[in-house]
Coordinates of C-alpha atoms and ligand atoms in Angstrom, one line a residue:
Chain A
M139 CA 72.1 78.5 52.6
S140 CA 71.0 81.5 50.7
F141 CA 72.9 84.1 52.7
D142 CA 75.2 85.8 50.2
V143 CA 78.3 86.4 52.2
S144 CA 80.4 87.6 49.2
A145 CA 77.8 90.3 48.6
V146 CA 78.1 91.5 52.2
R147 CA 81.9 91.3 52.0
R148 CA 82.0 93.5 49.0
Q149 CA 80.5 96.3 51.0
F150 CA 83.5 96.4 53.4
P151 CA 86.4 97.9 51.5
I152 CA 89.0 97.0 54.2
L153 CA 88.3 93.3 53.6
S154 CA 89.6 93.3 50.1
Q155 CA 93.0 94.5 51.3
I156 CA 96.1 92.3 50.9
I157 CA 98.7 92.9 53.6
D158 CA 102.1 91.3 53.1
G159 CA 100.7 89.1 50.5
Q160 CA 97.9 87.8 52.7
P161 CA 94.1 88.5 52.8
V162 CA 92.7 90.0 55.9
H163 CA 90.9 87.4 58.1
Y164 CA 89.3 89.7 60.5
L165 CA 87.9 87.8 63.5
D166 CA 88.3 90.6 66.1
N167 CA 84.9 92.1 65.6
G168 CA 84.1 92.0 69.3
A169 CA 86.8 94.6 69.8
S170 CA 85.9 96.8 66.8
A171 CA 83.9 95.7 63.8
Q172 CA 84.7 96.9 60.3
T173 CA 82.6 99.5 58.5
P174 CA 80.7 99.3 55.2
D175 CA 80.5 101.8 52.3
A176 CA 77.1 102.9 53.4
V177 CA 78.5 104.3 56.7
L178 CA 81.6 105.8 55.0
D179 CA 79.5 107.4 52.4
A180 CA 77.0 108.9 55.0
V181 CA 79.9 110.4 56.9
R182 CA 81.5 111.8 53.8
V183 CA 78.2 113.3 52.6
Y184 CA 77.9 115.1 55.9
E185 CA 81.5 116.3 56.0
T186 CA 81.4 117.5 52.4
T187 CA 77.8 118.9 52.1
S188 CA 76.5 119.7 55.5
R189 CA 79.3 120.1 58.0
A190 CA 78.4 122.6 60.7
N191 CA 77.5 122.7 64.3
V192 CA 74.1 121.4 65.4
L193 CA 71.2 123.1 67.2
R194 CA 72.9 126.5 67.1
G195 CA 73.0 128.1 63.7
V196 CA 70.3 129.6 61.4
H197 CA 72.3 129.2 58.3
R198 CA 71.5 126.4 55.9
L199 CA 74.5 124.2 56.6
A200 CA 73.7 124.3 60.3
E201 CA 70.1 123.3 59.5
R202 CA 71.3 120.4 57.3
A203 CA 73.7 119.3 60.0
T204 CA 71.0 119.4 62.7
E205 CA 68.6 117.5 60.5
A206 CA 71.2 114.8 59.7
Y207 CA 72.0 114.5 63.3
E208 CA 68.4 114.1 64.4
N209 CA 67.7 111.7 61.5
A210 CA 70.5 109.6 62.9
R211 CA 68.8 109.5 66.2
V212 CA 65.6 108.3 64.5
E213 CA 67.6 105.5 62.7
V214 CA 69.1 104.4 66.0
A215 CA 65.7 104.5 67.6
T216 CA 64.1 102.4 64.8
F217 CA 66.9 99.9 65.2
L218 CA 66.2 99.6 68.9
G219 CA 62.4 99.8 68.6
V220 CA 62.1 102.9 70.8
D221 CA 61.1 106.5 70.7
P222 CA 63.9 108.8 69.4
M223 CA 63.5 111.1 72.4
E224 CA 64.7 108.2 74.5
V225 CA 68.0 107.9 72.6
V226 CA 71.0 109.7 74.0
F227 CA 74.2 109.9 71.9
T228 CA 77.3 109.4 74.0
G229 CA 81.0 109.0 73.4
G230 CA 80.8 105.2 73.5
C231 CA 79.4 102.3 75.5
T232 CA 81.6 103.1 78.4
A233 CA 80.5 106.7 78.4
A234 CA 76.8 105.5 78.4
I235 CA 77.3 103.3 81.4
N236 CA 79.1 106.0 83.2
L237 CA 76.2 108.4 82.4
V238 CA 73.8 106.0 84.1
A239 CA 76.1 105.3 87.0
Y240 CA 76.5 109.1 87.6
S241 CA 73.0 110.5 86.8
Y242 CA 70.8 107.6 87.8
G243 CA 73.3 106.8 90.5
S244 CA 72.8 110.2 92.0
L245 CA 69.2 109.2 92.8
L246 CA 70.5 106.3 94.9
R247 CA 71.3 106.5 98.6
A248 CA 73.9 104.9 100.9
G249 CA 72.8 101.3 101.6
D250 CA 71.0 101.0 98.2
R251 CA 72.2 97.9 96.3
I252 CA 73.0 97.1 92.7
I253 CA 73.7 93.7 91.2
L254 CA 76.4 93.0 88.6
S255 CA 77.7 89.6 87.4
E256 CA 81.1 88.0 87.5
L257 CA 81.5 88.2 83.7
E258 CA 81.0 91.9 83.3
H259 CA 83.4 94.0 81.2
H260 CA 85.4 96.5 83.4
S261 CA 83.2 99.2 81.9
N262 CA 80.2 97.7 83.7
I263 CA 82.1 97.4 87.0
V264 CA 84.3 100.4 87.6
P265 CA 81.7 103.1 87.1
W266 CA 79.6 101.4 89.9
Q267 CA 82.7 101.2 92.1
L268 CA 83.1 104.9 91.6
L269 CA 79.5 105.4 92.6
R270 CA 80.1 103.3 95.7
Q271 CA 82.9 105.6 96.7
R272 CA 80.8 108.6 96.1
S273 CA 77.6 107.6 97.8
G274 CA 78.0 104.4 99.7
I275 CA 75.9 102.0 97.6
E276 CA 76.6 98.3 97.9
I277 CA 77.5 96.0 95.0
D278 CA 76.4 92.4 94.8
V279 CA 77.8 90.0 92.3
V280 CA 76.0 87.1 90.5
P281 CA 78.4 84.2 89.9
V282 CA 79.0 82.6 86.5
T283 CA 78.6 78.9 85.8
V284 CA 81.4 76.7 84.4
N285 CA 79.8 77.2 81.0
G286 CA 80.4 80.9 81.2
R287 CA 76.8 81.8 81.8
I288 CA 75.5 84.2 84.4
D289 CA 74.0 81.8 87.0
L290 CA 70.5 83.1 87.3
N291 CA 69.7 80.5 90.0
A292 CA 71.9 82.5 92.3
L293 CA 70.1 85.7 91.5
P294 CA 67.0 85.4 93.8
R295 CA 69.0 85.3 97.0
L296 CA 70.9 88.5 96.1
L297 CA 67.6 90.4 95.7
T298 CA 66.7 92.7 98.6
P299 CA 64.2 95.5 99.0
R300 CA 67.2 97.9 98.7
T301 CA 68.2 96.4 95.3
K302 CA 67.7 99.3 92.8
L303 CA 69.4 98.1 89.7
I304 CA 70.6 94.9 88.0
S305 CA 73.2 95.7 85.3
L306 CA 74.4 92.8 83.1
A307 CA 76.0 92.1 79.8
H308 CA 73.3 91.2 77.3
V309 CA 75.9 89.1 75.5
S310 CA 79.3 88.3 77.1
N311 CA 82.4 89.6 75.3
V312 CA 84.3 86.6 76.4
T313 CA 82.0 83.6 76.1
G314 CA 79.3 84.9 73.8
T315 CA 76.6 83.8 76.1
L316 CA 73.2 85.5 75.9
V317 CA 71.6 86.3 79.3
D318 CA 68.0 85.2 79.9
V319 CA 66.5 88.7 79.9
H320 CA 63.0 87.6 80.6
A321 CA 64.1 85.8 83.8
V322 CA 66.2 88.8 84.9
V323 CA 63.3 91.2 84.4
T324 CA 60.8 89.0 86.1
L325 CA 63.0 88.6 89.2
A326 CA 63.9 92.3 89.2
R327 CA 60.2 93.3 89.2
T328 CA 59.7 91.3 92.5
V329 CA 61.7 94.0 94.3
G330 CA 61.1 96.9 92.0
A331 CA 64.7 97.0 90.7
K332 CA 65.5 98.5 87.3
V333 CA 67.4 96.5 84.7
M334 CA 70.2 97.7 82.5
L335 CA 71.8 95.7 79.7
D336 CA 75.3 96.4 78.3
G337 CA 74.5 95.6 74.7
A338 CA 78.0 96.2 73.3
Q339 CA 78.3 92.6 72.0
R340 CA 74.6 92.1 71.1
A341 CA 73.9 95.3 69.1
P342 CA 76.2 94.2 66.2
H343 CA 74.0 91.2 65.5
G344 CA 70.7 92.8 64.4
P345 CA 67.8 95.0 65.4
L346 CA 66.2 94.9 68.8
D347 CA 62.8 95.4 70.4
L348 CA 63.8 96.9 73.7
P349 CA 60.3 97.8 75.0
A350 CA 59.3 94.1 74.5
M351 CA 62.2 93.1 76.7
G352 CA 60.9 95.0 79.7
I353 CA 64.2 96.6 80.5
D354 CA 65.0 100.1 81.6
F355 CA 68.4 101.0 80.2
Y356 CA 70.5 99.8 77.2
A357 CA 74.0 100.8 76.2
F358 CA 76.1 100.0 73.1
A359 CA 79.1 101.3 71.1
G360 CA 79.1 102.5 67.5
H361 CA 82.4 101.1 66.5
K362 CA 81.4 97.5 67.4
A363 CA 78.2 97.9 65.4
Y364 CA 79.8 98.8 62.0
G365 CA 79.7 102.5 62.8
P366 CA 82.4 105.0 63.5
N367 CA 84.5 105.3 66.6
G368 CA 83.7 107.9 69.2
I369 CA 80.0 107.4 69.3
G370 CA 77.8 105.3 71.6
V371 CA 74.2 105.1 72.6
L372 CA 72.3 105.1 75.8
W373 CA 68.6 104.3 75.7
A374 CA 66.5 104.7 78.8
K375 CA 62.8 104.9 79.4
A376 CA 61.5 108.4 79.1
E377 CA 60.4 108.7 82.8
L378 CA 63.8 107.6 84.0
L379 CA 65.6 110.1 81.7
E380 CA 63.2 112.8 82.9
A381 CA 64.0 112.1 86.5
M382 CA 67.8 112.0 86.1
P383 CA 70.0 115.0 86.6
P384 CA 72.6 115.8 83.9
F385 CA 76.0 114.1 83.8
H386 CA 78.1 116.8 82.1
G387 CA 77.3 120.5 82.0
G388 CA 77.8 122.9 79.1
G389 CA 76.1 124.1 76.0
S390 CA 73.0 122.5 74.5
M391 CA 71.9 120.8 77.7
I392 CA 70.4 123.8 79.4
G393 CA 67.0 125.5 79.6
R394 CA 68.2 128.9 80.8
V395 CA 71.5 129.8 82.5
T396 CA 72.0 132.6 85.1
F397 CA 74.7 132.6 87.7
A398 CA 72.1 132.1 90.3
E399 CA 70.4 129.1 88.7
T400 CA 70.4 127.0 85.6
T401 CA 67.5 124.9 84.3
W402 CA 68.1 121.8 82.3
A403 CA 66.9 121.0 78.8
P404 CA 64.6 118.0 78.5
P405 CA 66.1 114.6 77.5
P406 CA 67.9 113.6 75.4
R407 CA 69.6 117.0 75.1
R408 CA 70.0 117.2 78.8
F409 CA 72.6 114.5 78.5
E410 CA 74.4 115.8 75.4
A411 CA 76.4 118.7 76.7
G412 CA 78.6 120.5 74.3
T413 CA 79.0 119.8 70.6
P414 CA 78.3 116.2 70.1
P415 CA 80.2 113.8 67.8
I416 CA 78.1 114.8 64.8
G417 CA 79.8 112.9 62.0
P418 CA 80.1 109.7 64.1
A419 CA 76.4 109.9 65.1
I420 CA 75.4 110.2 61.4
G421 CA 77.7 107.3 60.6
L422 CA 76.0 105.2 63.4
G423 CA 72.6 106.1 62.0
A424 CA 73.8 104.7 58.7
A425 CA 75.1 101.6 60.4
C426 CA 71.8 101.0 62.1
K427 CA 70.0 101.4 58.8
W428 CA 72.6 99.1 57.1
M429 CA 72.0 96.5 59.8
R430 CA 68.2 96.7 59.3
G431 CA 68.8 96.0 55.6
L432 CA 70.2 92.5 56.4
D433 CA 68.1 89.4 56.8
W434 CA 69.2 88.6 60.3
K435 CA 67.6 85.2 60.4
E436 CA 70.0 84.2 57.6
A437 CA 72.9 86.3 58.9
H438 CA 72.6 84.7 62.3
A439 CA 72.4 81.2 60.9
H440 CA 75.5 82.0 58.8
E441 CA 77.4 83.3 61.9
M442 CA 76.4 80.3 63.9
A443 CA 77.4 77.9 61.1
L444 CA 80.9 79.5 61.3
V445 CA 80.9 79.0 65.1
E446 CA 80.1 75.3 64.5
R447 CA 82.9 75.0 61.9
L448 CA 85.2 76.7 64.4
M449 CA 84.2 74.4 67.3
D450 CA 84.5 71.3 65.1
G451 CA 88.0 72.3 63.9
L452 CA 89.3 73.2 67.3
Q453 CA 88.1 69.9 68.7
K454 CA 90.4 68.2 66.2
I455 CA 93.5 70.0 67.5
D456 CA 95.1 68.3 70.4
G457 CA 95.1 70.3 73.6
T458 CA 92.4 72.9 72.8
A459 CA 89.5 73.6 75.1
L460 CA 86.6 76.0 74.8
F461 CA 86.0 78.5 77.5
G462 CA 82.3 78.9 77.4
P463 CA 79.4 76.9 76.0
G464 CA 80.0 74.1 73.6
S465 CA 76.8 74.6 71.8
T466 CA 75.3 77.2 69.5
Q467 CA 72.2 77.7 71.6
N468 CA 71.5 81.0 73.4
R469 CA 74.7 82.5 72.4
Y470 CA 76.2 84.9 69.9
P471 CA 79.3 84.3 67.7
V472 CA 81.9 85.2 70.2
L473 CA 84.0 82.3 71.3
S474 CA 87.0 81.9 73.7
F475 CA 89.4 79.0 73.7
L476 CA 92.6 77.8 75.3
L477 CA 95.5 75.9 73.8
D478 CA 97.2 73.9 76.5
G479 CA 100.8 74.9 77.1
V480 CA 100.6 78.0 74.8
H481 CA 99.9 81.5 76.2
P482 CA 96.9 83.2 74.5
H483 CA 99.1 86.1 73.3
D484 CA 101.4 83.6 71.6
V485 CA 98.4 82.0 69.9
A486 CA 97.2 85.4 68.7
Q487 CA 100.6 86.5 67.5
T488 CA 101.0 83.3 65.6
L489 CA 97.6 83.8 64.0
D490 CA 98.6 87.3 63.0
S491 CA 101.4 85.8 60.9
F492 CA 98.7 83.8 59.1
G493 CA 96.8 87.0 58.4
V494 CA 94.2 86.2 61.1
A495 CA 93.2 89.0 63.6
V496 CA 91.9 87.8 67.0
R497 CA 92.1 89.1 70.5
A498 CA 93.9 87.5 73.4
G499 CA 94.2 88.4 77.0
H500 CA 91.7 89.1 79.8
H501 CA 89.3 91.0 77.5
C502 CA 88.8 93.7 80.2
C503 CA 87.2 90.9 82.4
Q504 CA 89.8 90.4 85.1
P505 CA 87.3 89.2 87.7
L506 CA 86.1 86.5 85.3
M507 CA 89.7 85.4 84.6
D508 CA 90.4 85.3 88.3
R509 CA 87.3 83.2 88.9
F510 CA 88.6 80.5 86.6
D511 CA 92.3 81.1 87.3
L512 CA 93.0 81.9 83.7
D513 CA 95.9 84.1 82.3
G514 CA 93.5 84.9 79.5
T515 CA 91.9 83.4 76.5
T516 CA 92.1 83.6 72.8
R517 CA 88.8 85.1 71.5
V518 CA 87.3 84.8 68.1
S519 CA 84.5 87.2 67.3
I520 CA 82.5 86.8 64.1
A521 CA 80.5 89.2 62.0
P522 CA 78.2 88.5 59.0
Y523 CA 81.0 89.3 56.5
N524 CA 83.2 86.4 57.8
D525 CA 83.4 83.3 55.8
N526 CA 84.8 79.7 55.8
T527 CA 88.2 80.9 54.6
D528 CA 88.5 83.0 57.8
I529 CA 87.8 80.1 60.0
D530 CA 90.0 77.7 58.1
A531 CA 92.9 80.2 58.2
L532 CA 92.5 80.5 61.9
L533 CA 92.4 76.7 62.4
T534 CA 95.6 76.4 60.3
G535 CA 97.3 79.0 62.5
V536 CA 96.2 77.3 65.7
Q537 CA 97.6 74.0 64.4
H538 CA 100.8 75.7 63.7
A539 CA 101.0 77.2 67.2
A540 CA 100.2 73.8 68.7
R541 CA 103.0 72.2 66.7
T542 CA 105.8 74.8 67.2
L543 CA 105.2 76.5 70.5
R544 CA 105.0 73.7 73.0
Chain B
M52 CA 103.0 82.8 57.3
T53 CA 104.7 86.2 57.1
D54 CA 107.3 86.4 59.9
Q55 CA 109.3 84.4 62.2
L56 CA 108.8 86.0 65.6
Y57 CA 108.9 82.6 67.3
Q58 CA 112.3 81.5 66.0
D59 CA 113.8 78.3 67.3
R60 CA 116.2 80.2 69.6
I61 CA 113.5 82.1 71.4
V62 CA 111.3 79.0 71.8
A63 CA 114.4 77.1 73.0
L64 CA 115.1 79.7 75.7
A65 CA 111.6 79.5 76.9
K66 CA 111.6 75.8 77.0
A67 CA 114.9 75.7 78.8
K68 CA 113.2 77.3 81.8
T69 CA 116.5 78.3 83.3
G70 CA 115.9 79.5 86.8
A71 CA 112.2 78.7 86.8
G72 CA 110.8 78.2 90.3
K73 CA 111.3 79.7 93.7
L74 CA 114.1 80.1 96.2
T75 CA 113.7 78.6 99.6
A76 CA 115.4 81.6 101.4
P77 CA 115.4 84.6 99.1
T78 CA 117.1 87.8 100.2
K79 CA 114.6 89.7 98.2
S80 CA 111.6 89.1 95.9
A81 CA 109.6 91.3 93.7
R82 CA 106.6 90.9 91.5
R83 CA 105.7 92.9 88.4
D84 CA 102.5 92.8 86.4
N85 CA 101.8 94.2 83.1
P86 CA 98.2 95.5 83.4
L87 CA 97.7 95.6 79.7
C88 CA 98.3 92.0 78.9
G89 CA 98.2 90.4 82.3
D90 CA 101.7 89.0 82.3
R91 CA 103.2 88.5 85.7
V92 CA 106.7 87.9 86.9
I93 CA 107.9 87.1 90.4
I94 CA 111.7 87.1 90.9
D95 CA 113.5 85.8 93.9
V96 CA 117.2 86.5 94.5
R97 CA 119.7 85.5 97.1
L98 CA 122.5 88.1 97.3
D99 CA 126.0 87.6 98.6
D100 CA 127.7 89.9 101.0
G101 CA 128.9 92.2 98.2
G102 CA 125.3 92.6 96.9
K103 CA 125.9 90.3 93.9
I104 CA 123.3 87.8 92.8
A105 CA 124.2 84.3 94.2
E106 CA 121.0 82.6 93.2
I107 CA 118.0 83.6 91.2
A108 CA 114.6 82.1 90.4
H109 CA 111.5 83.3 88.6
Q110 CA 107.9 82.4 88.3
V111 CA 106.4 83.7 85.0
R112 CA 102.7 83.7 84.3
G113 CA 102.9 85.1 80.9
C114 CA 103.7 84.6 77.2
L115 CA 106.5 82.8 75.6
L116 CA 108.5 86.0 75.1
C117 CA 108.3 86.8 78.8
Q118 CA 109.3 83.2 79.7
A119 CA 112.2 83.2 77.3
S120 CA 113.4 86.6 78.6
A121 CA 113.3 85.4 82.2
S122 CA 115.1 82.2 81.3
A123 CA 117.8 84.2 79.4
L124 CA 118.2 86.6 82.2
A125 CA 118.5 83.9 84.8
S126 CA 121.2 82.3 82.7
V127 CA 123.5 85.3 83.0
A128 CA 122.4 86.9 86.3
V129 CA 124.5 85.1 88.8
G130 CA 127.6 87.1 89.9
R131 CA 126.1 90.4 88.8
N132 CA 125.0 93.3 90.9
A133 CA 122.4 95.9 89.9
A134 CA 124.8 97.7 87.6
G135 CA 125.8 94.4 86.0
I136 CA 122.1 93.6 85.3
E137 CA 121.7 97.0 83.7
K138 CA 124.3 96.0 81.2
V139 CA 122.3 92.9 80.4
R140 CA 119.2 95.0 80.0
L141 CA 121.0 97.2 77.5
D142 CA 121.6 94.0 75.4
A143 CA 117.9 93.3 75.6
E144 CA 116.9 96.8 74.6
R145 CA 119.5 96.7 71.8
A146 CA 118.1 93.4 70.5
I147 CA 114.5 94.8 70.3
G148 CA 115.7 98.1 68.8
R149 CA 115.1 100.4 71.7
E150 CA 118.8 101.3 72.0
E151 CA 121.5 101.7 69.4
G152 CA 124.3 99.1 69.1
E153 CA 124.7 95.4 68.8
A154 CA 123.1 93.2 71.4
G155 CA 125.3 90.6 73.2
E156 CA 124.2 87.0 73.9
P157 CA 121.9 85.5 74.9
F158 CA 119.6 88.5 74.2
A159 CA 120.6 88.8 70.6
A160 CA 118.1 86.0 70.1
F161 CA 115.3 88.5 70.7
A162 CA 116.0 90.5 67.5
P163 CA 112.8 89.2 65.8
V164 CA 110.7 91.1 68.5
R165 CA 112.0 94.4 67.2
S166 CA 109.2 95.0 64.7
H167 CA 106.5 93.9 67.2
K168 CA 106.3 97.0 69.4
S169 CA 103.3 95.7 71.3
R170 CA 105.5 92.8 72.6
H171 CA 108.5 94.8 73.8
E172 CA 107.2 95.0 77.3
C173 CA 106.9 91.2 77.4
V174 CA 110.7 91.0 77.0
L175 CA 111.4 93.8 79.6
L176 CA 109.1 92.7 82.3
P177 CA 111.5 90.3 84.0
F178 CA 114.1 93.1 84.1
E179 CA 111.6 95.3 85.8
A180 CA 110.9 92.7 88.5
L181 CA 114.6 92.1 89.0
K182 CA 115.3 95.8 89.2
E183 CA 112.8 96.1 92.0
A184 CA 114.2 93.1 93.8
L185 CA 117.6 94.6 93.7
S186 CA 116.6 98.1 94.8
Ligands
LIG2075 C1 80.6 93.8 76.9 C2 81.3 95.1 76.6 N1 80.9 96.2 77.3 C3 81.4 97.4 77.2 C4 82.5 97.6 76.3 C5 83.1 98.9 76.2 O1 82.9 99.5 74.9 P1 83.7 100.8 74.5 O2 85.1 100.6 74.9 O3 83.5 101.0 73.1 O4 83.1 102.0 75.3 C6 82.9 96.5 75.5 C7 84.0 96.7 74.6 O5 85.1 96.3 74.8 C8 82.3 95.2 75.7 O6 82.7 94.2 75.0

C-alpha cells in the first residue's frame, strides 16, 4: 500500500508524545479527533496577525479577520461541494441540529411527522423531542437490524403525507454503518419529505458532494474532523435557509432593528447571531483544506485495513463479539465490541493502562443500547494517522482484560 | 502497562459477589443510576425492628469497581443502621482520597481508584442506592 501513514502521523504533534513511558495509541477519534499542524498554524496566524471582530470594523485587522473567516466558509463549502452562502457556522454538530429543529421546526405544525432511527445520537433525538413539546409534531422511529444498520425496509410504512423530515446519522457513531442515502432520499421524495444527515462521523473521512446526494440538510462538528473545538457546520439548501426564521437573535443577524420591528439578514448571517467562534472557524477551514489534501481512496483503504486487522485480532480472543457488521462494506472505521463477562468501562480502563485510548459506554445512544439490552460497548474509532501498532496495542490490552478480569 | 487499578483484591471482591441477587421480602429497595456511564444498582434491604439491616442484596449492572464496592458493602452492612453505613462510606471515601484519614477494611482495597477520578462514582453508587433505601 502506498499510503504513507508515518508522513501523516508526523503532522500531528500530539501523537509523538510519550506519556508514562508509553506512546499514545489514540483510537477515540469518534469522540474527538486530533489536530494537525496545518490547523494549529492557521489558528495561530489569525490570533497573532489578524485577531479582531468580524463584519464590524473598518480597521485593517478587522478586515483581515473578516476575510479569514469568510475564506474558512469557502474552504468548508469546497469540502462539502456546496455554495459558501449555504454554509452556516455553528457552535458544533449538536448546535447545528438544534438550529434546524428550532428554525425549520418552527415551520412545522401540530400533527406533522418526522422520522428518526433507533441508532441516533442523543443530539439527533432530544432537539426533536423539544420541538414535539413546543409544537405537537410526532416522531416516528425506524428500527435497526441486528447488524446495527438502519432497517430501510421498515421505512416505507412509516412514511405519511404528513412526514416532513427524515433525519438520520450518515454514519453511526456506534457501529460505523453507512446509511443508504440514495434509498432514503428516493423514499422521502415520494411524500415530499426533506432529508437531514448528521454527518458527525462521516465528515472526518473525506470530502463530500452534498448536492449529488440529493439531501436538504447536513451537520457536522469541527473537533471530530481534525479542527478546533467549539465550531460546527450546518449546510442547508439556499431556499430552505431563506424560508427559515432565525434561531438566536443578536448582532450580525439583522437587517435593521427598531423597537417596533426588526428585519433579518439573509443567510448564512441570519443564523450567526453575535460574535462567531472566529479562530475555530478559521481552524476548521484549514482542517477541511487539510482533508482535501489527502488521497482518500488510499486513506480509506488504509483505515479499512486497520478495521480488518482489528476484527481478525478480536476474533482470536475468546469471548469477544462485534456489535455491528462483521464486514468492511458500507461502513466507516468505527467499531464496537463486547468482551463477555467484562464491563466495557473495565475494558477501556485496562486499555488506558496500555496507552490505548478508546471510548466505552452508551455513546450517547441509550435507545440503541436499550434495543439490544446492552450496558454499553467498547468503541474503537480510527483516523488516517492510526497504524498497525495502535491496533496491536489494543489487542494486547483486550487479551489482558480477558485474562485478568473474569 | 502503567498502573494496577484492577488489583487482585478488587477483582476478588467483585468475583465474590457477596450479597448479589434479590430479597424475597425486602422492607425497602432503591435503584440508582449513573447517567454518565450507565451503571445501575438496585439494593434490597430487610430491616429489623430497630431499623438495622438484617439482610441485604444487590443487583449491579455496571463495571467491576461498582460490583466490587457493592460486594464489599454487603459484606459489612448487616447489623448497621443508616449512621453505621455512613461510617462505612467514610472508609470508601478515605480509600479513594475524597476524605482525610486511613480507610478501614474492606474498603482499603479501593486505594488504587484514588488517581482515577472518573471512576470514583462507580465506587460510591452502591452507597447512594443504600442511602436511599434506608431513608
Ligand atoms: C453521530 C453523532 N452526532 C452528533 C454528535 C454530537 O457532536 P457534538 O457533541 O460535537 O456537537 C456526535 C458526537 O458525539 C456524534 O457521534
